[in-house]
Amino acid sequence: MQFINTAQDPWHAAGGEDGPQPHPPVRAHSLLTLEQWHAVRDTWPADVPAGVLLANTVDIETLATDLPRLGLVVLHFPKWVDGRAYTQARLLRARYRFAGQVRATGDVLVDMVPLLARTGFSTAQLRSDQNREAAERALGYFAGHYQGDVQEPKPAFARDVDAELAAKRQADADHFAGQGI
């Protein structure tokens, strides 16, 4: 999982002085609201990357036919206790096989990072008071999970868990070799 630094992010909202433009101009890496995307999707060039900002109240099916044309879907967490965006991400990955970037924004806390990764998010924009280093460490809190997820759909009883854990231990040992840890 990658953590977004907004100052270096190539994706930018297509807004004007008074909010989102109803018919934004074609620009690479434009982040469009769902309404903007619906207004321009028929004329948007296939070779120009576009992203869509999606509220967690929107049914993912509304984007199903457009997903091959999108490079990014941004899912919003209005509150950290509102988990509907997890379901949206899982549907994007598992049901619709979306291969583009799925980003978490809004009230995104370090504690949410492991579940973000398990449900299909590839990037996250942490809340301003959250620590990026702590979020990166949070990704390694658990060696494995009993339940399946978008990364490993099979539950533990259907996998060779011993081999997976041995490979993870070896990868961790290789990563930390020579660091005195």
Short mmCIF file of N, CA and C in Angstrom, two decimals:
data_model
loop_
_atom_site.label_atom_id
_atom_site.label_comp_id
_atom_site.label_asym_id
_atom_site.label_seq_id
_atom_site.Cartn_x
_atom_site.Cartn_y
_atom_site.Cartn_z
N MET A 1 0.85 -1.17 0.00
CA MET A 1 0.00 0.00 0.00
C MET A 1 0.89 1.24 0.00
N GLN A 2 0.45 2.23 -0.74
CA GLN A 2 1.17 3.49 -0.79
C GLN A 2 0.36 4.55 -0.04
N PHE A 3 1.09 5.49 0.53
CA PHE A 3 0.45 6.58 1.26
C PHE A 3 0.68 7.86 0.48
N ILE A 4 -0.39 8.60 0.26
CA ILE A 4 -0.40 9.75 -0.63
C ILE A 4 0.06 11.02 0.08
N ASN A 5 0.99 11.69 -0.54
CA ASN A 5 1.40 13.03 -0.14
C ASN A 5 0.70 13.95 -1.15
N THR A 6 -0.27 14.70 -0.70
CA THR A 6 -1.09 15.49 -1.63
C THR A 6 -0.28 16.50 -2.44
N ALA A 7 0.83 16.97 -1.89
CA ALA A 7 1.65 17.93 -2.63
C ALA A 7 2.33 17.29 -3.84
N GLN A 8 2.54 15.98 -3.81
CA GLN A 8 3.21 15.29 -4.91
C GLN A 8 2.27 14.41 -5.72
N ASP A 9 1.00 14.47 -5.44
CA ASP A 9 0.02 13.63 -6.12
C ASP A 9 -0.28 14.16 -7.53
N PRO A 10 -0.14 13.31 -8.56
CA PRO A 10 -0.43 13.77 -9.92
C PRO A 10 -1.92 13.96 -10.19
N TRP A 11 -2.78 13.37 -9.37
CA TRP A 11 -4.23 13.47 -9.56
C TRP A 11 -4.74 14.75 -8.92
N HIS A 12 -5.57 15.50 -9.67
CA HIS A 12 -6.11 16.76 -9.16
C HIS A 12 -7.60 16.87 -9.51
N ALA A 13 -8.36 17.38 -8.54
CA ALA A 13 -9.80 17.55 -8.75
C ALA A 13 -10.05 18.58 -9.84
N ALA A 14 -11.04 18.29 -10.65
CA ALA A 14 -11.42 19.20 -11.75
C ALA A 14 -12.47 20.17 -11.22
N GLY A 15 -11.99 21.19 -10.52
CA GLY A 15 -12.90 22.15 -9.92
C GLY A 15 -12.63 23.55 -10.42
N GLY A 16 -13.59 24.39 -10.19
CA GLY A 16 -13.47 25.80 -10.54
C GLY A 16 -13.50 26.63 -9.28
N GLU A 17 -13.68 27.92 -9.46
CA GLU A 17 -13.73 28.82 -8.31
C GLU A 17 -14.95 28.56 -7.43
N ASP A 18 -16.03 28.11 -8.03
CA ASP A 18 -17.27 27.89 -7.28
C ASP A 18 -17.58 26.42 -7.08
N GLY A 19 -16.56 25.56 -7.09
CA GLY A 19 -16.78 24.13 -6.91
C GLY A 19 -16.54 23.37 -8.21
N PRO A 20 -17.01 22.14 -8.28
CA PRO A 20 -16.77 21.31 -9.46
C PRO A 20 -17.36 21.92 -10.73
N GLN A 21 -16.60 21.88 -11.81
CA GLN A 21 -17.08 22.36 -13.10
C GLN A 21 -18.05 21.32 -13.67
N PRO A 22 -19.19 21.74 -14.21
CA PRO A 22 -20.16 20.77 -14.75
C PRO A 22 -19.58 19.94 -15.90
N HIS A 23 -18.80 20.56 -16.77
CA HIS A 23 -18.17 19.86 -17.90
C HIS A 23 -16.68 20.21 -17.90
N PRO A 24 -15.89 19.49 -17.10
CA PRO A 24 -14.47 19.84 -16.99
C PRO A 24 -13.71 19.58 -18.29
N PRO A 25 -12.66 20.35 -18.53
CA PRO A 25 -11.84 20.12 -19.72
C PRO A 25 -11.07 18.81 -19.58
N VAL A 26 -10.69 18.23 -20.70
CA VAL A 26 -9.93 16.98 -20.71
C VAL A 26 -8.50 17.27 -20.30
N ARG A 27 -8.09 16.69 -19.19
CA ARG A 27 -6.72 16.79 -18.70
C ARG A 27 -6.34 15.45 -18.09
N ALA A 28 -5.11 15.02 -18.34
CA ALA A 28 -4.64 13.77 -17.75
C ALA A 28 -4.67 13.87 -16.23
N HIS A 29 -5.01 12.77 -15.59
CA HIS A 29 -5.06 12.65 -14.13
C HIS A 29 -6.07 13.59 -13.48
N SER A 30 -7.19 13.78 -14.16
CA SER A 30 -8.27 14.57 -13.57
C SER A 30 -9.09 13.69 -12.64
N LEU A 31 -9.38 14.22 -11.46
CA LEU A 31 -10.28 13.56 -10.52
C LEU A 31 -11.64 14.21 -10.67
N LEU A 32 -12.61 13.42 -11.09
CA LEU A 32 -13.94 13.93 -11.38
C LEU A 32 -14.95 13.40 -10.37
N THR A 33 -15.95 14.19 -10.07
CA THR A 33 -17.06 13.68 -9.29
C THR A 33 -17.84 12.72 -10.19
N LEU A 34 -18.71 11.93 -9.61
CA LEU A 34 -19.51 11.00 -10.41
C LEU A 34 -20.37 11.77 -11.41
N GLU A 35 -20.90 12.91 -11.01
CA GLU A 35 -21.73 13.73 -11.90
C GLU A 35 -20.90 14.27 -13.07
N GLN A 36 -19.69 14.73 -12.78
CA GLN A 36 -18.81 15.21 -13.85
C GLN A 36 -18.48 14.08 -14.82
N TRP A 37 -18.16 12.90 -14.27
CA TRP A 37 -17.81 11.77 -15.13
C TRP A 37 -18.98 11.40 -16.04
N HIS A 38 -20.17 11.36 -15.49
CA HIS A 38 -21.34 11.03 -16.32
C HIS A 38 -21.56 12.07 -17.41
N ALA A 39 -21.21 13.32 -17.14
CA ALA A 39 -21.39 14.39 -18.14
C ALA A 39 -20.37 14.29 -19.27
N VAL A 40 -19.18 13.76 -19.01
CA VAL A 40 -18.12 13.79 -20.02
C VAL A 40 -17.67 12.40 -20.50
N ARG A 41 -18.19 11.33 -19.95
CA ARG A 41 -17.64 10.01 -20.27
C ARG A 41 -17.79 9.63 -21.74
N ASP A 42 -18.82 10.10 -22.40
CA ASP A 42 -19.00 9.75 -23.81
C ASP A 42 -17.99 10.44 -24.71
N THR A 43 -17.43 11.56 -24.26
CA THR A 43 -16.48 12.31 -25.08
C THR A 43 -15.05 12.25 -24.54
N TRP A 44 -14.87 11.63 -23.38
CA TRP A 44 -13.53 11.57 -22.77
C TRP A 44 -12.64 10.61 -23.56
N PRO A 45 -11.47 11.07 -24.02
CA PRO A 45 -10.58 10.20 -24.80
C PRO A 45 -10.10 9.00 -23.98
N ALA A 46 -10.07 7.84 -24.61
CA ALA A 46 -9.69 6.61 -23.93
C ALA A 46 -8.24 6.62 -23.45
N ASP A 47 -7.39 7.40 -24.09
CA ASP A 47 -5.97 7.41 -23.73
C ASP A 47 -5.62 8.45 -22.66
N VAL A 48 -6.61 9.16 -22.14
CA VAL A 48 -6.37 10.17 -21.10
C VAL A 48 -6.85 9.61 -19.77
N PRO A 49 -5.92 9.40 -18.80
CA PRO A 49 -6.31 8.81 -17.52
C PRO A 49 -7.29 9.72 -16.76
N ALA A 50 -8.33 9.09 -16.24
CA ALA A 50 -9.32 9.82 -15.44
C ALA A 50 -9.58 9.04 -14.16
N GLY A 51 -9.93 9.76 -13.12
CA GLY A 51 -10.31 9.15 -11.85
C GLY A 51 -11.65 9.67 -11.41
N VAL A 52 -12.33 8.90 -10.56
CA VAL A 52 -13.66 9.29 -10.09
C VAL A 52 -13.67 9.29 -8.57
N LEU A 53 -14.19 10.38 -8.01
CA LEU A 53 -14.43 10.50 -6.57
C LEU A 53 -15.81 9.93 -6.28
N LEU A 54 -15.88 8.96 -5.39
CA LEU A 54 -17.15 8.28 -5.15
C LEU A 54 -17.53 8.36 -3.67
N ALA A 55 -18.71 8.85 -3.41
CA ALA A 55 -19.21 8.87 -2.03
C ALA A 55 -19.49 7.44 -1.60
N ASN A 56 -19.45 7.18 -0.30
CA ASN A 56 -19.67 5.81 0.16
C ASN A 56 -21.15 5.41 0.14
N THR A 57 -22.01 6.30 -0.31
CA THR A 57 -23.43 5.99 -0.44
C THR A 57 -23.79 5.52 -1.85
N VAL A 58 -22.84 5.57 -2.76
CA VAL A 58 -23.09 5.24 -4.16
C VAL A 58 -22.87 3.74 -4.39
N ASP A 59 -23.76 3.14 -5.15
CA ASP A 59 -23.63 1.73 -5.52
C ASP A 59 -22.55 1.60 -6.58
N ILE A 60 -21.61 0.72 -6.37
CA ILE A 60 -20.48 0.51 -7.30
C ILE A 60 -20.97 0.12 -8.69
N GLU A 61 -22.13 -0.51 -8.77
CA GLU A 61 -22.67 -0.92 -10.08
C GLU A 61 -22.83 0.26 -11.04
N THR A 62 -23.00 1.46 -10.50
CA THR A 62 -23.16 2.62 -11.38
C THR A 62 -21.90 2.90 -12.19
N LEU A 63 -20.75 2.36 -11.76
CA LEU A 63 -19.49 2.55 -12.48
C LEU A 63 -19.04 1.30 -13.24
N ALA A 64 -19.76 0.22 -13.12
CA ALA A 64 -19.29 -1.08 -13.64
C ALA A 64 -18.86 -1.01 -15.10
N THR A 65 -19.63 -0.40 -15.97
CA THR A 65 -19.27 -0.37 -17.39
C THR A 65 -18.14 0.60 -17.68
N ASP A 66 -17.89 1.55 -16.79
CA ASP A 66 -16.85 2.55 -17.00
C ASP A 66 -15.50 2.15 -16.41
N LEU A 67 -15.46 1.14 -15.58
CA LEU A 67 -14.23 0.79 -14.88
C LEU A 67 -13.02 0.57 -15.78
N PRO A 68 -13.16 -0.08 -16.95
CA PRO A 68 -11.96 -0.25 -17.79
C PRO A 68 -11.35 1.07 -18.27
N ARG A 69 -12.10 2.14 -18.23
CA ARG A 69 -11.61 3.44 -18.69
C ARG A 69 -11.01 4.29 -17.57
N LEU A 70 -11.14 3.83 -16.33
CA LEU A 70 -10.69 4.62 -15.19
C LEU A 70 -9.35 4.11 -14.66
N GLY A 71 -8.52 5.04 -14.24
CA GLY A 71 -7.24 4.69 -13.64
C GLY A 71 -7.27 4.75 -12.13
N LEU A 72 -8.27 5.42 -11.58
CA LEU A 72 -8.36 5.63 -10.13
C LEU A 72 -9.81 5.76 -9.71
N VAL A 73 -10.15 5.09 -8.62
CA VAL A 73 -11.44 5.29 -7.96
C VAL A 73 -11.12 5.69 -6.52
N VAL A 74 -11.59 6.87 -6.12
CA VAL A 74 -11.36 7.39 -4.77
C VAL A 74 -12.61 7.14 -3.95
N LEU A 75 -12.44 6.39 -2.85
CA LEU A 75 -13.56 6.07 -1.96
C LEU A 75 -13.37 6.84 -0.65
N HIS A 76 -14.44 7.46 -0.20
CA HIS A 76 -14.36 8.39 0.92
C HIS A 76 -14.90 7.77 2.21
N PHE A 77 -14.15 7.98 3.30
CA PHE A 77 -14.59 7.62 4.65
C PHE A 77 -14.98 8.91 5.36
N PRO A 78 -16.29 9.23 5.46
CA PRO A 78 -16.67 10.47 6.12
C PRO A 78 -16.37 10.43 7.62
N LYS A 79 -16.41 9.24 8.22
CA LYS A 79 -16.06 9.02 9.62
C LYS A 79 -15.32 7.69 9.67
N TRP A 80 -14.42 7.53 10.60
CA TRP A 80 -13.66 6.29 10.67
C TRP A 80 -14.54 5.10 11.05
N VAL A 81 -15.69 5.34 11.65
CA VAL A 81 -16.58 4.25 12.03
C VAL A 81 -17.53 3.84 10.91
N ASP A 82 -17.51 4.54 9.80
CA ASP A 82 -18.39 4.24 8.66
C ASP A 82 -17.61 3.38 7.66
N GLY A 83 -17.92 2.09 7.62
CA GLY A 83 -17.14 1.15 6.83
C GLY A 83 -17.66 0.82 5.45
N ARG A 84 -18.59 1.58 4.92
CA ARG A 84 -19.15 1.25 3.60
C ARG A 84 -18.11 1.29 2.48
N ALA A 85 -17.10 2.12 2.61
CA ALA A 85 -16.06 2.19 1.57
C ALA A 85 -15.25 0.90 1.51
N TYR A 86 -15.13 0.16 2.62
CA TYR A 86 -14.47 -1.15 2.59
C TYR A 86 -15.21 -2.08 1.63
N THR A 87 -16.53 -2.08 1.74
CA THR A 87 -17.35 -2.93 0.87
C THR A 87 -17.22 -2.50 -0.58
N GLN A 88 -17.22 -1.20 -0.81
CA GLN A 88 -17.06 -0.72 -2.19
C GLN A 88 -15.72 -1.18 -2.77
N ALA A 89 -14.65 -1.10 -2.00
CA ALA A 89 -13.34 -1.52 -2.49
C ALA A 89 -13.33 -3.01 -2.78
N ARG A 90 -13.89 -3.79 -1.89
CA ARG A 90 -13.93 -5.25 -2.10
C ARG A 90 -14.71 -5.59 -3.36
N LEU A 91 -15.83 -4.93 -3.57
CA LEU A 91 -16.61 -5.18 -4.78
C LEU A 91 -15.82 -4.79 -6.04
N LEU A 92 -15.15 -3.66 -5.99
CA LEU A 92 -14.34 -3.24 -7.14
C LEU A 92 -13.32 -4.31 -7.52
N ARG A 93 -12.64 -4.86 -6.52
CA ARG A 93 -11.58 -5.85 -6.77
C ARG A 93 -12.14 -7.25 -7.05
N ALA A 94 -13.02 -7.73 -6.21
CA ALA A 94 -13.47 -9.12 -6.31
C ALA A 94 -14.53 -9.34 -7.38
N ARG A 95 -15.53 -8.50 -7.43
CA ARG A 95 -16.61 -8.72 -8.39
C ARG A 95 -16.31 -8.13 -9.76
N TYR A 96 -15.76 -6.92 -9.78
CA TYR A 96 -15.57 -6.22 -11.06
C TYR A 96 -14.13 -6.29 -11.57
N ARG A 97 -13.25 -6.91 -10.81
CA ARG A 97 -11.85 -7.12 -11.23
C ARG A 97 -11.17 -5.80 -11.65
N PHE A 98 -11.46 -4.73 -10.94
CA PHE A 98 -10.86 -3.44 -11.25
C PHE A 98 -9.37 -3.51 -10.95
N ALA A 99 -8.55 -3.21 -11.95
CA ALA A 99 -7.10 -3.31 -11.82
C ALA A 99 -6.44 -1.97 -11.54
N GLY A 100 -7.21 -0.89 -11.58
CA GLY A 100 -6.64 0.43 -11.34
C GLY A 100 -6.42 0.69 -9.86
N GLN A 101 -6.11 1.92 -9.56
CA GLN A 101 -5.82 2.32 -8.19
C GLN A 101 -7.13 2.57 -7.43
N VAL A 102 -7.21 2.05 -6.21
CA VAL A 102 -8.35 2.32 -5.33
C VAL A 102 -7.77 3.06 -4.12
N ARG A 103 -8.26 4.28 -3.90
CA ARG A 103 -7.70 5.15 -2.87
C ARG A 103 -8.71 5.43 -1.77
N ALA A 104 -8.23 5.41 -0.52
CA ALA A 104 -9.05 5.77 0.64
C ALA A 104 -8.74 7.21 1.02
N THR A 105 -9.79 8.01 1.21
CA THR A 105 -9.62 9.39 1.67
C THR A 105 -10.61 9.66 2.80
N GLY A 106 -10.45 10.81 3.41
CA GLY A 106 -11.36 11.21 4.48
C GLY A 106 -10.76 10.92 5.84
N ASP A 107 -11.55 10.33 6.72
CA ASP A 107 -11.16 10.07 8.10
C ASP A 107 -10.41 8.73 8.16
N VAL A 108 -9.23 8.67 7.52
CA VAL A 108 -8.44 7.43 7.42
C VAL A 108 -7.39 7.43 8.52
N LEU A 109 -7.50 6.44 9.44
CA LEU A 109 -6.61 6.32 10.58
C LEU A 109 -5.62 5.18 10.38
N VAL A 110 -4.52 5.23 11.12
CA VAL A 110 -3.50 4.18 11.05
C VAL A 110 -4.12 2.82 11.36
N ASP A 111 -5.00 2.75 12.34
CA ASP A 111 -5.62 1.48 12.73
C ASP A 111 -6.41 0.83 11.59
N MET A 112 -6.80 1.60 10.61
CA MET A 112 -7.60 1.08 9.49
C MET A 112 -6.74 0.45 8.39
N VAL A 113 -5.45 0.74 8.38
CA VAL A 113 -4.59 0.37 7.26
C VAL A 113 -4.58 -1.13 6.95
N PRO A 114 -4.45 -2.04 7.93
CA PRO A 114 -4.46 -3.46 7.57
C PRO A 114 -5.75 -3.89 6.85
N LEU A 115 -6.89 -3.41 7.32
CA LEU A 115 -8.15 -3.77 6.67
C LEU A 115 -8.30 -3.08 5.30
N LEU A 116 -7.76 -1.89 5.16
CA LEU A 116 -7.77 -1.24 3.85
C LEU A 116 -7.06 -2.13 2.83
N ALA A 117 -5.90 -2.64 3.21
CA ALA A 117 -5.13 -3.50 2.30
C ALA A 117 -5.88 -4.79 2.00
N ARG A 118 -6.50 -5.39 3.00
CA ARG A 118 -7.21 -6.66 2.82
C ARG A 118 -8.45 -6.51 1.93
N THR A 119 -9.06 -5.34 1.93
CA THR A 119 -10.29 -5.16 1.15
C THR A 119 -10.06 -4.60 -0.24
N GLY A 120 -8.80 -4.29 -0.58
CA GLY A 120 -8.52 -3.91 -1.96
C GLY A 120 -8.01 -2.52 -2.20
N PHE A 121 -7.84 -1.73 -1.17
CA PHE A 121 -7.28 -0.38 -1.37
C PHE A 121 -5.80 -0.51 -1.72
N SER A 122 -5.35 0.27 -2.68
CA SER A 122 -3.93 0.27 -3.05
C SER A 122 -3.22 1.51 -2.52
N THR A 123 -3.96 2.57 -2.26
CA THR A 123 -3.37 3.80 -1.73
C THR A 123 -4.30 4.39 -0.68
N ALA A 124 -3.72 5.20 0.20
CA ALA A 124 -4.52 5.86 1.23
C ALA A 124 -3.96 7.25 1.50
N GLN A 125 -4.87 8.16 1.73
CA GLN A 125 -4.50 9.51 2.15
C GLN A 125 -4.90 9.60 3.62
N LEU A 126 -3.91 9.51 4.50
CA LEU A 126 -4.17 9.50 5.93
C LEU A 126 -4.70 10.85 6.40
N ARG A 127 -5.49 10.81 7.47
CA ARG A 127 -5.94 12.03 8.11
C ARG A 127 -4.70 12.81 8.56
N SER A 128 -4.76 14.11 8.59
CA SER A 128 -3.58 14.96 8.81
C SER A 128 -2.87 14.69 10.13
N ASP A 129 -3.56 14.19 11.15
CA ASP A 129 -2.90 13.94 12.44
C ASP A 129 -2.33 12.53 12.55
N GLN A 130 -2.37 11.76 11.46
CA GLN A 130 -1.87 10.38 11.48
C GLN A 130 -0.44 10.32 10.97
N ASN A 131 0.33 9.35 11.46
CA ASN A 131 1.74 9.20 11.16
C ASN A 131 1.96 8.16 10.08
N ARG A 132 2.63 8.55 9.02
CA ARG A 132 2.88 7.64 7.88
C ARG A 132 3.74 6.44 8.29
N GLU A 133 4.77 6.66 9.09
CA GLU A 133 5.63 5.55 9.51
C GLU A 133 4.84 4.53 10.33
N ALA A 134 3.95 5.01 11.19
CA ALA A 134 3.11 4.11 11.98
C ALA A 134 2.18 3.32 11.06
N ALA A 135 1.68 3.96 10.02
CA ALA A 135 0.81 3.27 9.07
C ALA A 135 1.57 2.18 8.32
N GLU A 136 2.81 2.47 7.94
CA GLU A 136 3.62 1.46 7.25
C GLU A 136 3.89 0.27 8.17
N ARG A 137 4.16 0.53 9.45
CA ARG A 137 4.36 -0.56 10.42
C ARG A 137 3.08 -1.36 10.60
N ALA A 138 1.94 -0.69 10.57
CA ALA A 138 0.66 -1.38 10.79
C ALA A 138 0.39 -2.44 9.74
N LEU A 139 0.95 -2.27 8.56
CA LEU A 139 0.76 -3.28 7.51
C LEU A 139 1.40 -4.61 7.87
N GLY A 140 2.35 -4.62 8.77
CA GLY A 140 3.03 -5.86 9.16
C GLY A 140 2.59 -6.41 10.50
N TYR A 141 1.53 -5.87 11.10
CA TYR A 141 1.09 -6.33 12.43
C TYR A 141 0.72 -7.80 12.46
N PHE A 142 0.11 -8.30 11.41
CA PHE A 142 -0.40 -9.67 11.40
C PHE A 142 0.32 -10.49 10.34
N ALA A 143 0.81 -11.65 10.76
CA ALA A 143 1.53 -12.53 9.82
C ALA A 143 0.58 -13.14 8.80
N GLY A 144 -0.64 -13.36 9.18
CA GLY A 144 -1.61 -13.95 8.27
C GLY A 144 -3.01 -13.83 8.84
N HIS A 145 -3.98 -14.23 8.05
CA HIS A 145 -5.38 -14.13 8.46
C HIS A 145 -6.08 -15.45 8.16
N TYR A 146 -7.00 -15.81 9.02
CA TYR A 146 -7.75 -17.04 8.82
C TYR A 146 -8.71 -16.90 7.65
N GLN A 147 -9.39 -15.77 7.57
CA GLN A 147 -10.36 -15.54 6.50
C GLN A 147 -9.65 -15.18 5.20
N GLY A 148 -10.34 -15.43 4.11
CA GLY A 148 -9.83 -14.98 2.81
C GLY A 148 -10.07 -13.48 2.65
N ASP A 149 -9.38 -12.88 1.69
CA ASP A 149 -9.58 -11.47 1.38
C ASP A 149 -9.26 -11.26 -0.10
N VAL A 150 -9.17 -10.02 -0.55
CA VAL A 150 -8.92 -9.80 -1.98
C VAL A 150 -7.51 -10.19 -2.39
N GLN A 151 -6.56 -10.16 -1.45
CA GLN A 151 -5.19 -10.56 -1.77
C GLN A 151 -5.04 -12.07 -1.82
N GLU A 152 -5.69 -12.77 -0.90
CA GLU A 152 -5.66 -14.23 -0.83
C GLU A 152 -7.08 -14.71 -0.56
N PRO A 153 -7.82 -15.05 -1.63
CA PRO A 153 -9.24 -15.38 -1.45
C PRO A 153 -9.52 -16.66 -0.65
N LYS A 154 -8.55 -17.57 -0.59
CA LYS A 154 -8.79 -18.83 0.13
C LYS A 154 -8.62 -18.62 1.63
N PRO A 155 -9.49 -19.24 2.44
CA PRO A 155 -9.30 -19.19 3.89
C PRO A 155 -8.08 -20.04 4.28
N ALA A 156 -7.61 -19.88 5.51
CA ALA A 156 -6.39 -20.56 5.96
C ALA A 156 -6.47 -22.07 5.83
N PHE A 157 -7.65 -22.67 6.10
CA PHE A 157 -7.73 -24.13 6.05
C PHE A 157 -7.55 -24.68 4.63
N ALA A 158 -7.67 -23.82 3.62
CA ALA A 158 -7.52 -24.26 2.23
C ALA A 158 -6.14 -23.89 1.65
N ARG A 159 -5.25 -23.36 2.51
CA ARG A 159 -3.92 -22.97 2.05
C ARG A 159 -2.86 -23.70 2.86
N ASP A 160 -1.62 -23.63 2.39
CA ASP A 160 -0.49 -24.16 3.14
C ASP A 160 0.06 -23.02 4.00
N VAL A 161 -0.56 -22.83 5.16
CA VAL A 161 -0.24 -21.71 6.03
C VAL A 161 1.19 -21.80 6.56
N ASP A 162 1.65 -23.02 6.86
CA ASP A 162 3.02 -23.17 7.36
C ASP A 162 4.03 -22.64 6.36
N ALA A 163 3.84 -22.96 5.09
CA ALA A 163 4.75 -22.48 4.05
C ALA A 163 4.66 -20.96 3.90
N GLU A 164 3.45 -20.40 4.00
CA GLU A 164 3.27 -18.95 3.91
C GLU A 164 3.99 -18.24 5.05
N LEU A 165 3.84 -18.75 6.28
CA LEU A 165 4.47 -18.12 7.43
C LEU A 165 6.00 -18.25 7.36
N ALA A 166 6.49 -19.39 6.90
CA ALA A 166 7.94 -19.56 6.75
C ALA A 166 8.49 -18.58 5.72
N ALA A 167 7.77 -18.39 4.62
CA ALA A 167 8.20 -17.44 3.59
C ALA A 167 8.18 -16.01 4.13
N LYS A 168 7.16 -15.68 4.93
CA LYS A 168 7.08 -14.33 5.52
C LYS A 168 8.22 -14.12 6.51
N ARG A 169 8.50 -15.12 7.35
CA ARG A 169 9.60 -14.99 8.30
C ARG A 169 10.92 -14.77 7.56
N GLN A 170 11.13 -15.52 6.48
CA GLN A 170 12.36 -15.38 5.72
C GLN A 170 12.45 -14.00 5.07
N ALA A 171 11.34 -13.52 4.52
CA ALA A 171 11.32 -12.19 3.90
C ALA A 171 11.60 -11.12 4.95
N ASP A 172 11.02 -11.26 6.15
CA ASP A 172 11.28 -10.31 7.22
C ASP A 172 12.75 -10.36 7.65
N ALA A 173 13.29 -11.56 7.76
CA ALA A 173 14.71 -11.71 8.14
C ALA A 173 15.61 -11.06 7.10
N ASP A 174 15.30 -11.27 5.83
CA ASP A 174 16.09 -10.66 4.77
C ASP A 174 15.99 -9.13 4.80
N HIS A 175 14.78 -8.65 5.08
CA HIS A 175 14.55 -7.20 5.10
C HIS A 175 15.33 -6.53 6.24
N PHE A 176 15.34 -7.18 7.41
CA PHE A 176 15.96 -6.58 8.59
C PHE A 176 17.42 -7.00 8.79
N ALA A 177 17.97 -7.82 7.91
CA ALA A 177 19.35 -8.29 8.06
C ALA A 177 20.31 -7.11 8.11
N GLY A 178 21.19 -7.14 9.10
CA GLY A 178 22.20 -6.09 9.24
C GLY A 178 21.70 -4.82 9.88
N GLN A 179 20.45 -4.79 10.33
CA GLN A 179 19.91 -3.56 10.93
C GLN A 179 19.95 -3.60 12.45
N GLY A 180 20.40 -4.72 13.01
CA GLY A 180 20.49 -4.82 14.48
C GLY A 180 19.16 -4.98 15.15
N ILE A 181 18.17 -5.47 14.40
CA ILE A 181 16.83 -5.63 14.96
C ILE A 181 16.63 -7.08 15.36
#
